[in-house]
Amino acid sequence: PKIMQQIKNIHGIEGDYIDAYCADRENWLKTVVDEYQLNTHPEAEKSPTFPREMAKTLFIILAYGGGTTRWKTKYKIFVKDEKGDPTTEAKWEIKNIPDPEFIRNYKADMRRLQARITEANPHLTQQVKDLKEEYSKGAKYNLNGSVTSYYLQEWESRILEVMYRYCLEKKYIQNGNAVLCADGIMLMKKNYHTGIPAELEVEIERRLGFKLQLEQKAMKSGYTDKQIEAAQDFGLDKGAFLTGRVANVFRILYSNK
């Protein structure tokens, strides 16, 4: 939402509720937690911050063109059968209430901005249409949401590239020892200090004009051997331009650093 807000402001697009969310995010997140009773999610007992993350995910989904239905489906827990496979019976789900007014208004602001992004990027829009025609097999899709998703991923990749280059120049990344993970970077602990996020904020604004707030995310838990084994994918590369491919591009581009 922060990137969307700054794009909106640069181009003079209306969006009071986007501004309101960015200015008072914690209260908005708390309101969503309370309205939808997210504290009743079973995971909340293990992780008190989990309901906040659920609420935060709602606003991210809305920014990418999705809606509350997709958000509710994402967190629905199904009863499992004797084999351990999920059934169609819900064990827990987000409270089924009409979207509160502030969510409807925020979504309307985002829809307006998404339409402008689609209109202003005809080349990208045509590429999205071609991809959908090839892979969606006639299924309906949200064009403005899809275009906005690719548009934001482009900016996120540029931001990540600025962060990666800066960390190389400052020797925070040595011998290629770093992990590009979604919109962040994992650095070796011995090369990290608490001032790095602030340094990166300055560099991002200097190079791209975005004022962002970066934060350190502590890695408090790992993965079990069972989880790692279940996540293995030895299938053929289908050509999707995912995070791993972006990471490889950066490594090739800056291999001499």
mmCIF file of C-alpha atoms in Angstrom:
data_model
loop_
_atom_site.group_PDB
_atom_site.id
_atom_site.type_symbol
_atom_site.label_atom_id
_atom_site.label_comp_id
_atom_site.label_asym_id
_atom_site.label_seq_id
_atom_site.Cartn_x
_atom_site.Cartn_y
_atom_site.Cartn_z
ATOM 1 C CA PRO A 1 0.000 0.000 0.000
ATOM 2 C CA LYS A 2 2.865 2.448 0.677
ATOM 3 C CA ILE A 3 4.096 2.142 -2.903
ATOM 4 C CA MET A 4 0.563 2.499 -4.246
ATOM 5 C CA GLN A 5 0.052 5.614 -2.106
ATOM 6 C CA GLN A 6 3.193 7.285 -3.452
ATOM 7 C CA ILE A 7 2.306 6.410 -7.060
ATOM 8 C CA LYS A 8 -1.160 7.861 -6.426
ATOM 9 C CA ASN A 9 0.283 11.077 -5.003
ATOM 10 C CA ILE A 10 2.797 11.537 -7.821
ATOM 11 C CA HIS A 11 0.032 11.341 -10.423
ATOM 12 C CA GLY A 12 -2.598 13.271 -8.481
ATOM 13 C CA ILE A 13 -5.079 10.403 -8.151
ATOM 14 C CA GLU A 14 -7.770 10.518 -5.473
ATOM 15 C CA GLY A 15 -7.436 8.031 -2.605
ATOM 16 C CA ASP A 16 -8.267 9.360 0.859
ATOM 17 C CA TYR A 17 -8.703 5.887 2.351
ATOM 18 C CA ILE A 18 -5.332 4.708 1.070
ATOM 19 C CA ASP A 19 -3.824 7.758 2.793
ATOM 20 C CA ALA A 20 -5.770 7.018 5.974
ATOM 21 C CA TYR A 21 -4.532 3.426 6.082
ATOM 22 C CA CYS A 22 -0.897 4.393 5.512
ATOM 23 C CA ALA A 23 -1.089 7.140 8.162
ATOM 24 C CA ASP A 24 -2.663 4.965 10.877
ATOM 25 C CA ARG A 25 -1.960 1.393 9.845
ATOM 26 C CA GLU A 26 -1.833 -0.162 13.313
ATOM 27 C CA ASN A 27 -5.304 1.059 14.261
ATOM 28 C CA TRP A 28 -6.700 -0.146 10.926
ATOM 29 C CA LEU A 29 -5.126 -3.571 11.467
ATOM 30 C CA LYS A 30 -6.514 -3.748 15.007
ATOM 31 C CA THR A 31 -9.977 -2.839 13.724
ATOM 32 C CA VAL A 32 -9.837 -5.674 11.167
ATOM 33 C CA VAL A 33 -8.676 -8.122 13.857
ATOM 34 C CA ASP A 34 -11.613 -7.094 16.060
ATOM 35 C CA GLU A 35 -14.275 -6.878 13.333
ATOM 36 C CA TYR A 36 -13.493 -10.320 11.903
ATOM 37 C CA GLN A 37 -12.566 -11.907 15.278
ATOM 38 C CA LEU A 38 -9.160 -13.002 13.989
ATOM 39 C CA ASN A 39 -7.907 -13.663 17.511
ATOM 40 C CA THR A 40 -9.980 -16.865 17.501
ATOM 41 C CA HIS A 41 -7.738 -18.431 14.822
ATOM 42 C CA PRO A 42 -6.034 -21.543 16.329
ATOM 43 C CA GLU A 43 -2.603 -20.223 15.315
ATOM 44 C CA ALA A 44 -3.132 -17.136 17.498
ATOM 45 C CA GLU A 45 -2.502 -19.244 20.611
ATOM 46 C CA LYS A 46 0.997 -20.087 19.371
ATOM 47 C CA SER A 47 1.784 -16.695 17.836
ATOM 48 C CA PRO A 48 0.100 -13.566 19.276
ATOM 49 C CA THR A 49 1.147 -11.578 16.167
ATOM 50 C CA PHE A 50 -0.557 -13.986 13.750
ATOM 51 C CA PRO A 51 -3.941 -12.149 13.743
ATOM 52 C CA ARG A 52 -2.131 -8.904 12.852
ATOM 53 C CA GLU A 53 -0.399 -10.647 9.946
ATOM 54 C CA MET A 54 -3.778 -11.922 8.758
ATOM 55 C CA ALA A 55 -5.179 -8.382 8.840
ATOM 56 C CA LYS A 56 -2.113 -7.023 7.046
ATOM 57 C CA THR A 57 -2.544 -9.661 4.336
ATOM 58 C CA LEU A 58 -6.082 -8.400 3.645
ATOM 59 C CA PHE A 59 -4.818 -4.940 2.669
ATOM 60 C CA ILE A 60 -2.064 -6.426 0.522
ATOM 61 C CA ILE A 61 -4.582 -8.648 -1.300
ATOM 62 C CA LEU A 62 -6.824 -5.620 -1.891
ATOM 63 C CA ALA A 63 -3.849 -3.653 -3.244
ATOM 64 C CA TYR A 64 -3.181 -6.432 -5.775
ATOM 65 C CA GLY A 65 -6.780 -6.489 -7.019
ATOM 66 C CA GLY A 66 -8.169 -9.271 -4.833
ATOM 67 C CA GLY A 67 -11.073 -9.139 -2.413
ATOM 68 C CA THR A 68 -12.157 -10.331 1.007
ATOM 69 C CA THR A 69 -13.420 -13.650 -0.423
ATOM 70 C CA ARG A 70 -9.904 -14.625 -1.507
ATOM 71 C CA TRP A 71 -8.566 -13.509 1.873
ATOM 72 C CA LYS A 72 -11.119 -15.576 3.804
ATOM 73 C CA THR A 73 -10.402 -18.632 1.657
ATOM 74 C CA LYS A 74 -6.667 -18.299 2.298
ATOM 75 C CA TYR A 75 -7.114 -18.712 6.065
ATOM 76 C CA LYS A 76 -9.938 -21.256 6.132
ATOM 77 C CA ILE A 77 -9.010 -24.454 7.999
ATOM 78 C CA PHE A 78 -10.699 -27.641 6.831
ATOM 79 C CA VAL A 79 -11.461 -30.808 8.766
ATOM 80 C CA LYS A 80 -9.189 -33.669 7.671
ATOM 81 C CA ASP A 81 -10.274 -37.200 6.872
ATOM 82 C CA GLU A 82 -8.728 -40.431 8.162
ATOM 83 C CA LYS A 83 -5.921 -40.179 5.601
ATOM 84 C CA GLY A 84 -5.093 -36.652 6.683
ATOM 85 C CA ASP A 85 -6.493 -35.025 3.546
ATOM 86 C CA PRO A 86 -8.649 -31.882 3.912
ATOM 87 C CA THR A 87 -12.402 -32.266 3.435
ATOM 88 C CA THR A 88 -14.917 -29.599 2.393
ATOM 89 C CA GLU A 89 -16.019 -29.130 5.994
ATOM 90 C CA ALA A 90 -14.635 -25.991 7.635
ATOM 91 C CA LYS A 91 -13.016 -26.400 11.042
ATOM 92 C CA TRP A 92 -12.327 -22.675 11.374
ATOM 93 C CA GLU A 93 -13.013 -19.717 9.118
ATOM 94 C CA ILE A 94 -12.990 -15.925 9.264
ATOM 95 C CA LYS A 95 -16.241 -14.470 10.540
ATOM 96 C CA ASN A 96 -18.678 -14.114 7.643
ATOM 97 C CA ILE A 97 -19.806 -10.492 7.886
ATOM 98 C CA PRO A 98 -20.480 -7.840 5.232
ATOM 99 C CA ASP A 99 -17.372 -5.815 4.416
ATOM 100 C CA PRO A 100 -17.141 -2.885 6.856
ATOM 101 C CA GLU A 101 -17.485 0.582 5.328
ATOM 102 C CA PHE A 102 -13.800 1.441 5.695
ATOM 103 C CA ILE A 103 -12.845 -1.743 3.802
ATOM 104 C CA ARG A 104 -15.320 -0.972 1.016
ATOM 105 C CA ASN A 105 -13.959 2.570 0.678
ATOM 106 C CA TYR A 106 -10.332 1.415 0.742
ATOM 107 C CA LYS A 107 -11.129 -1.188 -1.928
ATOM 108 C CA ALA A 108 -12.866 1.473 -4.071
ATOM 109 C CA ASP A 109 -9.759 3.688 -3.849
ATOM 110 C CA MET A 110 -7.578 0.777 -4.907
ATOM 111 C CA ARG A 111 -9.877 -0.158 -7.792
ATOM 112 C CA ARG A 112 -9.733 3.434 -9.073
ATOM 113 C CA LEU A 113 -5.933 3.461 -8.897
ATOM 114 C CA GLN A 114 -5.666 0.034 -10.541
ATOM 115 C CA ALA A 115 -7.802 1.243 -13.456
ATOM 116 C CA ARG A 116 -5.476 4.221 -13.959
ATOM 117 C CA ILE A 117 -2.406 1.961 -13.894
ATOM 118 C CA THR A 118 -3.957 -0.247 -16.584
ATOM 119 C CA GLU A 119 -4.864 2.775 -18.706
ATOM 120 C CA ALA A 120 -1.385 4.281 -18.415
ATOM 121 C CA ASN A 121 0.463 1.057 -19.311
ATOM 122 C CA PRO A 122 -0.987 -0.261 -22.600
ATOM 123 C CA HIS A 123 2.079 -2.356 -23.428
ATOM 124 C CA LEU A 124 1.979 -4.170 -20.081
ATOM 125 C CA THR A 125 -1.802 -4.516 -20.340
ATOM 126 C CA GLN A 126 -1.490 -6.242 -23.710
ATOM 127 C CA GLN A 127 1.177 -8.589 -22.347
ATOM 128 C CA VAL A 128 -1.132 -9.543 -19.470
ATOM 129 C CA LYS A 129 -4.009 -10.153 -21.886
ATOM 130 C CA ASP A 130 -1.778 -12.383 -24.027
ATOM 131 C CA LEU A 131 -0.629 -14.364 -20.982
ATOM 132 C CA LYS A 132 -4.176 -14.798 -19.717
ATOM 133 C CA GLU A 133 -5.366 -15.895 -23.138
ATOM 134 C CA GLU A 134 -2.618 -18.496 -23.258
ATOM 135 C CA TYR A 135 -2.878 -19.854 -19.722
ATOM 136 C CA SER A 136 -6.327 -19.043 -18.287
ATOM 137 C CA LYS A 137 -8.161 -21.294 -20.779
ATOM 138 C CA GLY A 138 -11.133 -18.978 -20.990
ATOM 139 C CA ALA A 139 -11.508 -18.442 -17.247
ATOM 140 C CA LYS A 140 -12.595 -15.002 -16.098
ATOM 141 C CA TYR A 141 -9.968 -12.778 -14.523
ATOM 142 C CA ASN A 142 -9.568 -9.288 -13.089
ATOM 143 C CA LEU A 143 -7.616 -7.410 -15.784
ATOM 144 C CA ASN A 144 -6.893 -4.284 -13.718
ATOM 145 C CA GLY A 145 -5.843 -6.383 -10.736
ATOM 146 C CA SER A 146 -3.571 -8.569 -12.871
ATOM 147 C CA VAL A 147 -1.914 -5.577 -14.555
ATOM 148 C CA THR A 148 -1.401 -3.900 -11.178
ATOM 149 C CA SER A 149 0.127 -7.085 -9.787
ATOM 150 C CA TYR A 150 2.755 -7.206 -12.564
ATOM 151 C CA TYR A 151 3.280 -3.445 -12.293
ATOM 152 C CA LEU A 152 3.981 -3.624 -8.551
ATOM 153 C CA GLN A 153 6.206 -6.671 -8.943
ATOM 154 C CA GLU A 154 8.299 -4.664 -11.417
ATOM 155 C CA TRP A 155 8.782 -1.903 -8.861
ATOM 156 C CA GLU A 156 9.485 -4.400 -6.086
ATOM 157 C CA SER A 157 12.159 -6.019 -8.263
ATOM 158 C CA ARG A 158 13.761 -2.620 -8.864
ATOM 159 C CA ILE A 159 13.721 -1.875 -5.145
ATOM 160 C CA LEU A 160 15.258 -5.261 -4.394
ATOM 161 C CA GLU A 161 17.941 -4.622 -7.006
ATOM 162 C CA VAL A 162 18.845 -1.305 -5.343
ATOM 163 C CA MET A 163 19.094 -3.091 -1.988
ATOM 164 C CA TYR A 164 21.204 -5.894 -3.451
ATOM 165 C CA ARG A 165 23.621 -3.529 -5.195
ATOM 166 C CA TYR A 166 24.038 -1.404 -2.082
ATOM 167 C CA CYS A 167 24.743 -4.437 0.106
ATOM 168 C CA LEU A 168 27.362 -5.604 -2.379
ATOM 169 C CA GLU A 169 29.039 -2.190 -2.469
ATOM 170 C CA LYS A 170 29.126 -2.002 1.340
ATOM 171 C CA LYS A 171 30.382 -5.603 1.637
ATOM 172 C CA TYR A 172 27.274 -6.653 3.564
ATOM 173 C CA ILE A 173 27.097 -9.428 0.952
ATOM 174 C CA GLN A 174 30.361 -11.310 0.467
ATOM 175 C CA ASN A 175 31.074 -14.325 -1.751
ATOM 176 C CA GLY A 176 27.434 -14.324 -2.842
ATOM 177 C CA ASN A 177 26.238 -15.314 0.632
ATOM 178 C CA ALA A 178 22.735 -13.836 0.739
ATOM 179 C CA VAL A 179 19.180 -14.952 0.139
ATOM 180 C CA LEU A 180 16.693 -12.887 -1.860
ATOM 181 C CA CYS A 181 13.368 -13.721 -0.277
ATOM 182 C CA ALA A 182 10.245 -12.109 -1.799
ATOM 183 C CA ASP A 183 10.739 -8.393 -1.046
ATOM 184 C CA GLY A 184 13.659 -8.739 1.357
ATOM 185 C CA ILE A 185 17.241 -9.918 1.721
ATOM 186 C CA MET A 186 18.700 -12.350 4.256
ATOM 187 C CA LEU A 187 22.251 -11.398 5.178
ATOM 188 C CA MET A 188 24.915 -13.287 7.069
ATOM 189 C CA LYS A 189 24.641 -12.402 10.749
ATOM 190 C CA LYS A 190 28.333 -11.500 10.956
ATOM 191 C CA ASN A 191 27.863 -8.865 8.211
ATOM 192 C CA TYR A 192 24.690 -7.349 9.627
ATOM 193 C CA HIS A 193 24.189 -4.336 11.902
ATOM 194 C CA THR A 194 21.014 -2.576 13.019
ATOM 195 C CA GLY A 195 21.693 0.530 10.918
ATOM 196 C CA ILE A 196 21.393 -1.300 7.578
ATOM 197 C CA PRO A 197 17.597 -0.890 7.153
ATOM 198 C CA ALA A 198 17.911 2.906 7.573
ATOM 199 C CA GLU A 199 20.817 3.007 5.094
ATOM 200 C CA LEU A 200 18.742 1.087 2.555
ATOM 201 C CA GLU A 201 15.780 3.440 3.020
ATOM 202 C CA VAL A 202 18.004 6.394 2.093
ATOM 203 C CA GLU A 203 19.424 4.555 -0.929
ATOM 204 C CA ILE A 204 15.965 3.520 -2.204
ATOM 205 C CA GLU A 205 14.686 7.094 -1.976
ATOM 206 C CA ARG A 206 17.840 8.455 -3.646
ATOM 207 C CA ARG A 207 17.646 6.080 -6.594
ATOM 208 C CA LEU A 208 13.907 5.481 -7.049
ATOM 209 C CA GLY A 209 12.145 8.252 -5.141
ATOM 210 C CA PHE A 210 10.152 5.913 -2.868
ATOM 211 C CA LYS A 211 10.043 6.633 0.857
ATOM 212 C CA LEU A 212 9.801 3.223 2.461
ATOM 213 C CA GLN A 213 10.203 1.927 5.981
ATOM 214 C CA LEU A 214 12.239 -1.263 6.191
ATOM 215 C CA GLU A 215 12.345 -3.453 9.248
ATOM 216 C CA GLN A 216 14.367 -6.352 10.506
ATOM 217 C CA LYS A 217 12.411 -9.583 10.749
ATOM 218 C CA ALA A 218 13.816 -11.928 13.327
ATOM 219 C CA MET A 219 14.024 -15.588 12.286
ATOM 220 C CA LYS A 220 12.642 -17.203 15.429
ATOM 221 C CA SER A 221 11.777 -20.583 13.974
ATOM 222 C CA GLY A 222 13.017 -22.844 11.238
ATOM 223 C CA TYR A 223 11.581 -25.727 9.243
ATOM 224 C CA THR A 224 11.323 -29.370 10.196
ATOM 225 C CA ASP A 225 12.870 -32.054 7.991
ATOM 226 C CA LYS A 226 9.334 -33.121 7.073
ATOM 227 C CA GLN A 227 8.398 -29.603 5.911
ATOM 228 C CA ILE A 228 11.580 -29.277 3.866
ATOM 229 C CA GLU A 229 11.003 -32.654 2.225
ATOM 230 C CA ALA A 230 7.374 -31.790 1.413
ATOM 231 C CA ALA A 231 8.456 -28.527 -0.249
ATOM 232 C CA GLN A 232 10.910 -30.147 -2.665
ATOM 233 C CA ASP A 233 9.993 -29.638 -6.313
ATOM 234 C CA PHE A 234 12.032 -31.464 -8.935
ATOM 235 C CA GLY A 235 9.699 -30.648 -11.807
ATOM 236 C CA LEU A 236 10.897 -29.015 -14.997
ATOM 237 C CA ASP A 237 11.197 -25.230 -15.113
ATOM 238 C CA LYS A 238 7.924 -23.958 -16.561
ATOM 239 C CA GLY A 239 9.392 -20.547 -17.389
ATOM 240 C CA ALA A 240 7.620 -18.579 -14.663
ATOM 241 C CA PHE A 241 9.565 -15.451 -13.721
ATOM 242 C CA LEU A 242 9.660 -16.061 -9.977
ATOM 243 C CA THR A 243 11.890 -14.822 -7.158
ATOM 244 C CA GLY A 244 14.533 -17.470 -7.820
ATOM 245 C CA ARG A 245 14.994 -16.320 -11.396
ATOM 246 C CA VAL A 246 15.192 -12.680 -10.303
ATOM 247 C CA ALA A 247 17.930 -13.683 -7.847
ATOM 248 C CA ASN A 248 19.871 -15.410 -10.622
ATOM 249 C CA VAL A 249 19.619 -12.306 -12.837
ATOM 250 C CA PHE A 250 21.039 -10.138 -10.050
ATOM 251 C CA ARG A 251 23.890 -12.572 -9.433
ATOM 252 C CA ILE A 252 24.813 -12.548 -13.124
ATOM 253 C CA LEU A 253 24.513 -8.766 -13.484
ATOM 254 C CA TYR A 254 26.699 -8.042 -10.466
ATOM 255 C CA SER A 255 28.990 -11.069 -10.468
ATOM 256 C CA ASN A 256 32.039 -8.783 -10.704
ATOM 257 C CA LYS A 257 31.174 -6.849 -7.526
#
